[in-house]
Amino acid sequence: MTRHLPSSPLTGRFWEPDLTRLLLCAVTLLLLALPGATRAQDSFTSLDTNTGEVTPGIAQPPCGTKPVAIARMQWPSAAILAEIHARILKAQYDCDVKLVPGDLAATAASMGSTQQPAIAPEMWVLRISETWNAGVKAQKLRQAAPTYDAGLFEGWFIPDYVAAANPQVTSAASLKENAQIFSHNGARPRFISCPPDWACSIINRNMLKANGLDGLFDIVEPGNRFEMDTLIAQAVSSKEPVVFYYWQPNAVLSQFSFKPLDMGPYDRDAFACLARRVCDDPKPTAYAPDSVVIAAAEWVFTDTPVIASYLQRATLPIGEMNAMLAALSEPGATEADIAARFVAEKGDIWHAWMGTGPAGE
C-alpha cells in the first residue's frame, strides 16, 4: 500500500514519492553544495505581480520587528497628524502601529531617554530646547522633516477684501501711512490682539509702538480664545477693515480669506526687547521663527531606513492643516475622521512622502 503524505499547501494535492523525484532531489542537493552556490537565506528575488519584473526581495518588513508607537499629542493638529501617519504606516508598510498619549515636554523627555515613542509628528523643539538638545546629543532622537512647509507661524493679517482694495498695504510698515483705511463707521481703527495673559499681547503692544501705530489703532485684547475668534468673525462678516494677530496652524485662517502682512526681517535682539513688558526702545521685527519637526527615535533611522525615508519626506502644506482644523469644527467630527478623509482624498500629497506617484505607479 502506498502511504500518502500530507497535501501541499500550494495545490492541496497529495504528494507520492517515486524514484525519479528522489533522483532529482539528490541532483539538486549536489548542485547546491557546489562552491559558489547561493544560499536561499542570503538573498532572494521576488516577482512583482504588477509589472512582471523581478525585483530584489526585502529581508524584513520596513518597520522591523517591533511595534511603532506614535505620540498623539493633546492639541488637534498633532492628533490629526498622528492619526494620518498611523494609517499610512499600517496600510502601506504593514507596520504594527499604536497611538500613545503625548505631551510636548514629557514626550521629548521619554524619546530622549528610552527612544519611545518612536515618532512624534509635531514637535515644537524651541519650546523644549534643553530637553531636545540633550536627546539629540545622547543620540536617542533626531529630526526627520519639518512638520509644515512654513517657518513663520505667527503674524498680523488683514482680510482679503481689504488687501484687494488697497494693494499698497502689504506690510506692518505700510500701516502707518494707510491707517485711515481701517477706520470703520468713523471710529478709530482696531487692532485685534490676543488675551492679555498671553505673551503675544505684550509683543503686539510693543510691535505697534515699534511701527509707530500705538497712537493710531485701538488695541482690542479679548478675554479668551473664543472671544478672539468671535471678534475676528464678526469683523469679517460686516466687512470691517481690521488688522489682527493670529497664528497657524489654525482653523480660522482657513474658514476666512486673509492676507498675511510682511513683518520685515527677524531681529533677535529687537524681538527679545518686544517680549518684555517694559521695552525702552522697541524696534520693528518679525516674530521669532519656530522649529516644528517630525521627531523620530534614533532606532527608526538605524533599524528601519525605509520608514525614516518616509518621515524625511512627510512635510505637510500648512494650508492643508488649516483646512483640516476647519473641518474638525463640523458637528460630530473627530481627529480620526479628519485623518481618514485626508488619506482617502489627498493621495497626491502623501504618496510623495512615500517617494511614489499615485497608487500603483
Short mmCIF file of C-alpha atoms in Angstrom, two decimals:
data_model
loop_
_atom_site.label_atom_id
_atom_site.label_comp_id
_atom_site.label_asym_id
_atom_site.label_seq_id
_atom_site.Cartn_x
_atom_site.Cartn_y
_atom_site.Cartn_z
CA MET A 1 0.00 0.00 0.00
CA THR A 2 1.23 3.41 -0.90
CA ARG A 3 1.47 5.76 2.08
CA HIS A 4 0.11 9.22 1.23
CA LEU A 5 1.99 12.15 2.70
CA PRO A 6 0.30 15.44 3.73
CA SER A 7 -1.07 17.60 0.94
CA SER A 8 0.88 20.54 -0.47
CA PRO A 9 -0.17 23.90 0.97
CA LEU A 10 0.02 25.33 -2.56
CA THR A 11 -2.08 22.85 -4.52
CA GLY A 12 -3.88 20.70 -1.98
CA ARG A 13 -2.86 17.56 -3.92
CA PHE A 14 -1.33 14.54 -2.25
CA TRP A 15 2.36 14.00 -2.96
CA GLU A 16 3.67 10.47 -3.63
CA PRO A 17 7.43 9.80 -3.67
CA ASP A 18 8.86 7.95 -6.69
CA LEU A 19 12.36 7.15 -7.89
CA THR A 20 12.53 9.93 -10.48
CA ARG A 21 11.64 12.59 -7.96
CA LEU A 22 14.15 11.23 -5.46
CA LEU A 23 16.91 11.37 -8.09
CA LEU A 24 16.01 14.96 -8.99
CA CYS A 25 16.15 15.93 -5.34
CA ALA A 26 19.57 14.32 -4.97
CA VAL A 27 20.95 16.16 -8.01
CA THR A 28 19.55 19.44 -6.71
CA LEU A 29 21.22 18.95 -3.33
CA LEU A 30 24.56 18.20 -5.01
CA LEU A 31 24.33 21.36 -7.11
CA LEU A 32 23.57 23.46 -4.07
CA ALA A 33 26.62 22.01 -2.32
CA LEU A 34 28.99 23.19 -5.07
CA PRO A 35 31.30 26.17 -4.29
CA GLY A 36 29.75 29.49 -5.22
CA ALA A 37 26.21 28.22 -4.89
CA THR A 38 23.88 30.84 -3.40
CA ARG A 39 22.16 30.15 -0.11
CA ALA A 40 18.46 30.92 -0.07
CA GLN A 41 18.66 32.76 3.23
CA ASP A 42 21.42 35.08 1.93
CA SER A 43 19.41 36.69 -0.86
CA PHE A 44 16.30 36.14 -2.86
CA THR A 45 14.22 37.78 -5.53
CA SER A 46 10.51 38.18 -5.87
CA LEU A 47 8.34 38.66 -8.90
CA ASP A 48 6.43 41.91 -8.94
CA THR A 49 2.98 40.76 -9.94
CA ASN A 50 2.03 44.24 -11.13
CA THR A 51 4.86 44.73 -13.63
CA GLY A 52 6.15 41.23 -14.23
CA GLU A 53 9.66 42.43 -13.42
CA VAL A 54 11.90 40.66 -10.97
CA THR A 55 12.89 42.93 -8.10
CA PRO A 56 15.08 42.32 -5.05
CA GLY A 57 13.17 40.92 -2.10
CA ILE A 58 13.12 42.59 1.29
CA ALA A 59 14.66 40.53 4.05
CA GLN A 60 12.49 42.03 6.78
CA PRO A 61 9.43 44.26 6.91
CA PRO A 62 10.03 48.02 6.57
CA CYS A 63 9.06 48.60 10.20
CA GLY A 64 11.31 45.88 11.56
CA THR A 65 10.00 43.51 14.17
CA LYS A 66 8.81 45.76 16.97
CA PRO A 67 5.73 47.97 17.30
CA VAL A 68 5.94 51.59 16.21
CA ALA A 69 4.48 53.91 18.83
CA ILE A 70 3.33 57.33 17.61
CA ALA A 71 2.72 60.17 20.07
CA ARG A 72 -0.81 61.50 19.80
CA MET A 73 -0.39 64.92 21.36
CA GLN A 74 -3.22 66.71 23.14
CA TRP A 75 -3.80 69.52 20.64
CA PRO A 76 -5.86 68.89 17.48
CA SER A 77 -3.26 69.40 14.74
CA ALA A 78 -0.80 67.00 16.36
CA ALA A 79 -3.56 64.45 16.99
CA ILE A 80 -4.64 64.59 13.34
CA LEU A 81 -1.06 64.08 12.16
CA ALA A 82 -0.62 61.08 14.46
CA GLU A 83 -3.79 59.53 13.06
CA ILE A 84 -2.66 60.19 9.48
CA HIS A 85 0.79 58.65 9.89
CA ALA A 86 -0.63 55.67 11.78
CA ARG A 87 -2.96 54.87 8.89
CA ILE A 88 -0.31 55.24 6.21
CA LEU A 89 2.34 53.22 8.05
CA LYS A 90 -0.11 50.43 8.76
CA ALA A 91 -1.70 50.25 5.30
CA GLN A 92 1.34 50.94 3.13
CA TYR A 93 4.19 49.44 5.16
CA ASP A 94 2.36 46.80 7.22
CA CYS A 95 3.64 48.34 10.45
CA ASP A 96 2.39 47.32 13.86
CA VAL A 97 1.36 50.83 14.90
CA LYS A 98 -0.01 52.02 18.20
CA LEU A 99 -1.01 55.52 19.23
CA VAL A 100 0.07 56.64 22.68
CA PRO A 101 -0.93 59.80 24.59
CA GLY A 102 1.64 62.55 24.28
CA ASP A 103 2.66 65.88 25.75
CA LEU A 104 5.36 68.14 24.38
CA ALA A 105 7.79 68.08 27.31
CA ALA A 106 7.05 64.56 28.53
CA THR A 107 7.25 63.01 25.07
CA ALA A 108 10.55 64.72 24.27
CA ALA A 109 11.99 63.57 27.59
CA SER A 110 10.85 59.99 27.02
CA MET A 111 12.19 59.86 23.47
CA GLY A 112 15.47 61.33 24.66
CA SER A 113 15.96 58.63 27.27
CA THR A 114 14.09 55.46 26.20
CA GLN A 115 13.61 56.16 22.45
CA GLN A 116 9.89 55.67 22.97
CA PRO A 117 7.57 56.62 21.45
CA ALA A 118 9.19 56.09 18.07
CA ILE A 119 7.61 59.09 16.34
CA ALA A 120 6.24 62.48 17.39
CA PRO A 121 4.74 64.17 14.30
CA GLU A 122 4.55 67.74 15.65
CA MET A 123 7.44 68.59 17.94
CA TRP A 124 7.89 72.29 18.74
CA VAL A 125 11.56 71.97 19.59
CA LEU A 126 12.24 75.57 20.62
CA ARG A 127 9.66 75.22 23.38
CA ILE A 128 11.62 72.34 24.94
CA SER A 129 15.07 73.14 23.54
CA GLU A 130 17.07 71.92 26.55
CA THR A 131 15.34 68.53 26.59
CA TRP A 132 15.52 68.23 22.81
CA ASN A 133 19.21 69.11 22.61
CA ALA A 134 20.04 66.61 25.35
CA GLY A 135 18.26 63.82 23.47
CA VAL A 136 20.00 64.66 20.20
CA LYS A 137 23.39 64.82 21.92
CA ALA A 138 22.76 61.42 23.50
CA GLN A 139 21.90 60.05 20.03
CA LYS A 140 18.46 58.97 21.18
CA LEU A 141 16.33 61.04 18.81
CA ARG A 142 16.63 63.37 15.85
CA GLN A 143 14.67 65.47 13.39
CA ALA A 144 13.19 63.82 10.31
CA ALA A 145 11.46 66.55 8.27
CA PRO A 146 9.81 69.87 9.06
CA THR A 147 6.22 69.15 10.04
CA TYR A 148 4.90 72.01 7.89
CA ASP A 149 6.10 73.91 4.87
CA ALA A 150 6.16 77.18 6.84
CA GLY A 151 8.77 78.58 9.17
CA LEU A 152 6.80 81.54 10.50
CA PHE A 153 3.70 80.63 12.46
CA GLU A 154 2.69 84.00 13.97
CA GLY A 155 1.92 87.32 12.37
CA TRP A 156 -0.52 90.11 11.53
CA PHE A 157 -3.29 89.64 9.00
CA ILE A 158 -5.84 91.70 7.08
CA PRO A 159 -9.00 90.42 5.31
CA ASP A 160 -8.65 89.67 1.62
CA TYR A 161 -11.23 92.32 0.70
CA VAL A 162 -9.06 94.97 2.33
CA ALA A 163 -5.96 93.70 0.54
CA ALA A 164 -7.75 93.65 -2.82
CA ALA A 165 -9.00 97.22 -2.45
CA ASN A 166 -5.70 98.53 -1.09
CA PRO A 167 -2.79 96.76 -2.81
CA GLN A 168 -0.34 99.19 -1.26
CA VAL A 169 -0.98 97.67 2.19
CA THR A 170 1.43 94.76 2.19
CA SER A 171 3.40 95.10 5.40
CA ALA A 172 3.28 96.20 9.00
CA ALA A 173 5.40 99.19 8.00
CA SER A 174 2.79 100.29 5.43
CA LEU A 175 0.02 100.53 8.04
CA LYS A 176 1.17 103.91 9.35
CA GLU A 177 0.57 105.73 6.06
CA ASN A 178 -2.69 103.88 5.49
CA ALA A 179 -4.20 103.86 8.96
CA GLN A 180 -7.29 105.79 7.81
CA ILE A 181 -8.27 102.84 5.60
CA PHE A 182 -9.02 100.82 8.74
CA SER A 183 -11.42 103.35 10.27
CA HIS A 184 -14.93 101.86 10.43
CA ASN A 185 -18.07 103.99 10.86
CA GLY A 186 -15.97 106.94 11.97
CA ALA A 187 -14.30 105.03 14.81
CA ARG A 188 -10.57 104.64 15.29
CA PRO A 189 -9.03 101.63 13.54
CA ARG A 190 -8.93 98.45 15.59
CA PHE A 191 -6.10 96.00 16.10
CA ILE A 192 -7.39 92.71 17.50
CA SER A 193 -4.65 91.22 19.64
CA CYS A 194 -4.66 88.13 21.86
CA PRO A 195 -5.83 87.72 25.50
CA PRO A 196 -3.93 89.91 27.98
CA ASP A 197 -2.49 86.95 29.89
CA TRP A 198 -0.83 85.59 26.73
CA ALA A 199 2.78 86.56 25.93
CA CYS A 200 1.75 87.71 22.45
CA SER A 201 -0.30 90.56 23.94
CA ILE A 202 2.88 92.20 25.25
CA ILE A 203 4.71 91.56 21.98
CA ASN A 204 1.87 93.05 19.92
CA ARG A 205 1.70 96.21 22.03
CA ASN A 206 5.42 96.76 21.60
CA MET A 207 5.26 95.92 17.89
CA LEU A 208 2.61 98.58 17.40
CA LYS A 209 4.90 101.09 19.11
CA ALA A 210 7.88 99.95 17.04
CA ASN A 211 5.92 100.62 13.84
CA GLY A 212 4.56 103.99 15.04
CA LEU A 213 0.99 102.67 15.32
CA ASP A 214 0.26 102.84 19.05
CA GLY A 215 -1.49 106.21 18.73
CA LEU A 216 -3.33 105.27 15.54
CA PHE A 217 -5.00 101.98 16.46
CA ASP A 218 -7.17 100.95 19.39
CA ILE A 219 -5.82 97.69 20.78
CA VAL A 220 -8.54 95.13 21.50
CA GLU A 221 -7.48 92.32 23.83
CA PRO A 222 -10.22 89.65 24.06
CA GLY A 223 -10.77 87.78 27.29
CA ASN A 224 -10.11 84.35 25.80
CA ARG A 225 -9.55 82.41 22.60
CA PHE A 226 -13.27 82.01 21.90
CA GLU A 227 -13.87 85.76 22.17
CA MET A 228 -10.86 86.40 19.95
CA ASP A 229 -12.25 84.18 17.19
CA THR A 230 -15.69 85.75 17.58
CA LEU A 231 -14.34 89.29 17.21
CA ILE A 232 -12.49 88.36 14.03
CA ALA A 233 -15.50 86.55 12.57
CA GLN A 234 -17.80 89.48 13.35
CA ALA A 235 -15.41 91.95 11.74
CA VAL A 236 -15.17 89.87 8.58
CA SER A 237 -18.92 89.28 8.42
CA SER A 238 -19.53 93.03 8.49
CA LYS A 239 -16.70 93.69 6.01
CA GLU A 240 -14.87 95.78 8.57
CA PRO A 241 -11.33 96.80 7.61
CA VAL A 242 -9.49 95.29 10.56
CA VAL A 243 -5.95 94.25 11.43
CA PHE A 244 -5.44 91.30 13.74
CA TYR A 245 -2.86 88.97 15.19
CA TYR A 246 -3.12 85.22 14.66
CA TRP A 247 -1.08 82.05 14.38
CA GLN A 248 -1.15 78.79 12.47
CA PRO A 249 -1.95 76.01 12.01
CA ASN A 250 -5.45 77.16 12.84
CA ALA A 251 -8.98 76.75 11.54
CA VAL A 252 -9.77 80.48 11.39
CA LEU A 253 -7.19 81.11 8.67
CA SER A 254 -8.93 78.51 6.50
CA GLN A 255 -12.52 79.46 7.29
CA PHE A 256 -11.96 83.03 6.09
CA SER A 257 -9.68 84.53 3.46
CA PHE A 258 -6.87 86.60 4.93
CA LYS A 259 -3.60 88.05 3.73
CA PRO A 260 -0.53 87.99 5.98
CA LEU A 261 1.38 91.23 6.33
CA ASP A 262 5.12 91.29 5.80
CA MET A 263 6.57 91.89 9.26
CA GLY A 264 10.07 92.62 7.96
CA PRO A 265 13.25 90.72 8.78
CA TYR A 266 13.66 88.99 12.12
CA ASP A 267 15.98 90.68 14.60
CA ARG A 268 16.74 88.52 17.62
CA ASP A 269 17.72 91.35 19.97
CA ALA A 270 14.78 93.51 18.91
CA PHE A 271 12.36 90.65 19.46
CA ALA A 272 13.80 89.94 22.91
CA CYS A 273 13.02 93.54 23.85
CA LEU A 274 9.48 93.34 22.44
CA ALA A 275 8.80 90.31 24.62
CA ARG A 276 9.48 92.35 27.77
CA ARG A 277 6.65 94.25 29.41
CA VAL A 278 8.87 97.34 29.50
CA CYS A 279 10.79 97.73 26.24
CA ASP A 280 12.54 101.10 26.28
CA ASP A 281 13.46 101.13 22.60
CA PRO A 282 11.07 98.96 20.55
CA LYS A 283 12.27 98.26 17.02
CA PRO A 284 10.38 96.60 14.15
CA THR A 285 11.00 92.90 13.66
CA ALA A 286 9.20 89.79 12.51
CA TYR A 287 8.04 87.24 15.02
CA ALA A 288 10.67 84.71 16.01
CA PRO A 289 10.74 81.76 13.62
CA ASP A 290 9.77 78.46 15.19
CA SER A 291 11.08 74.99 14.51
CA VAL A 292 8.32 72.39 14.24
CA VAL A 293 9.58 68.98 13.18
CA ILE A 294 8.73 65.31 12.91
CA ALA A 295 10.81 63.78 15.69
CA ALA A 296 11.91 60.16 15.47
CA ALA A 297 13.85 57.88 17.76
CA GLU A 298 17.37 57.06 16.64
CA TRP A 299 16.46 53.40 16.12
CA VAL A 300 13.95 54.41 13.45
CA PHE A 301 16.86 55.68 11.33
CA THR A 302 19.22 52.78 12.04
CA ASP A 303 16.79 49.85 12.08
CA THR A 304 14.01 50.96 9.71
CA PRO A 305 15.58 53.14 6.99
CA VAL A 306 12.52 52.85 4.74
CA ILE A 307 10.32 54.38 7.44
CA ALA A 308 12.97 57.01 8.16
CA SER A 309 12.96 57.98 4.48
CA TYR A 310 9.18 58.29 4.57
CA LEU A 311 9.36 60.58 7.61
CA GLN A 312 12.08 62.68 5.96
CA ARG A 313 9.65 63.49 3.14
CA ALA A 314 6.47 63.89 5.19
CA THR A 315 6.20 67.69 5.28
CA LEU A 316 2.57 68.84 5.13
CA PRO A 317 1.46 72.09 3.46
CA ILE A 318 0.26 74.20 6.36
CA GLY A 319 -2.81 75.27 4.41
CA GLU A 320 -3.91 71.63 4.39
CA MET A 321 -3.75 71.50 8.17
CA ASN A 322 -5.66 74.77 8.47
CA ALA A 323 -8.37 73.23 6.27
CA MET A 324 -8.45 70.03 8.34
CA LEU A 325 -8.81 72.01 11.54
CA ALA A 326 -11.71 73.88 9.97
CA ALA A 327 -13.32 70.55 9.04
CA LEU A 328 -12.83 69.40 12.62
CA SER A 329 -15.30 72.09 13.70
CA GLU A 330 -18.07 70.27 11.83
CA PRO A 331 -20.64 68.66 14.15
CA GLY A 332 -19.51 65.21 15.29
CA ALA A 333 -16.15 65.34 13.52
CA THR A 334 -13.16 63.72 15.23
CA GLU A 335 -9.43 63.81 14.58
CA ALA A 336 -9.64 60.20 13.39
CA ASP A 337 -12.40 61.11 10.92
CA ILE A 338 -10.40 64.00 9.50
CA ALA A 339 -7.29 61.84 9.16
CA ALA A 340 -9.21 59.11 7.35
CA ARG A 341 -10.63 61.70 4.95
CA PHE A 342 -7.15 63.08 4.26
CA VAL A 343 -5.74 59.63 3.48
CA ALA A 344 -8.69 58.86 1.21
CA GLU A 345 -8.68 62.16 -0.68
CA LYS A 346 -5.13 63.53 -0.58
CA GLY A 347 -3.05 60.75 -2.08
CA ASP A 348 -1.27 63.31 -4.24
CA ILE A 349 0.30 64.65 -1.05
CA TRP A 350 1.11 61.54 0.94
CA HIS A 351 2.27 59.40 -1.98
CA ALA A 352 5.09 61.92 -2.34
CA TRP A 353 6.05 61.13 1.25
CA MET A 354 6.50 57.52 0.17
CA GLY A 355 8.58 58.58 -2.80
CA THR A 356 5.96 57.37 -5.27
CA GLY A 357 3.28 58.80 -7.51
CA PRO A 358 -0.38 57.80 -7.32
CA ALA A 359 -1.10 54.31 -6.03
CA GLY A 360 0.15 51.64 -8.33
CA GLU A 361 2.80 53.78 -10.01
#
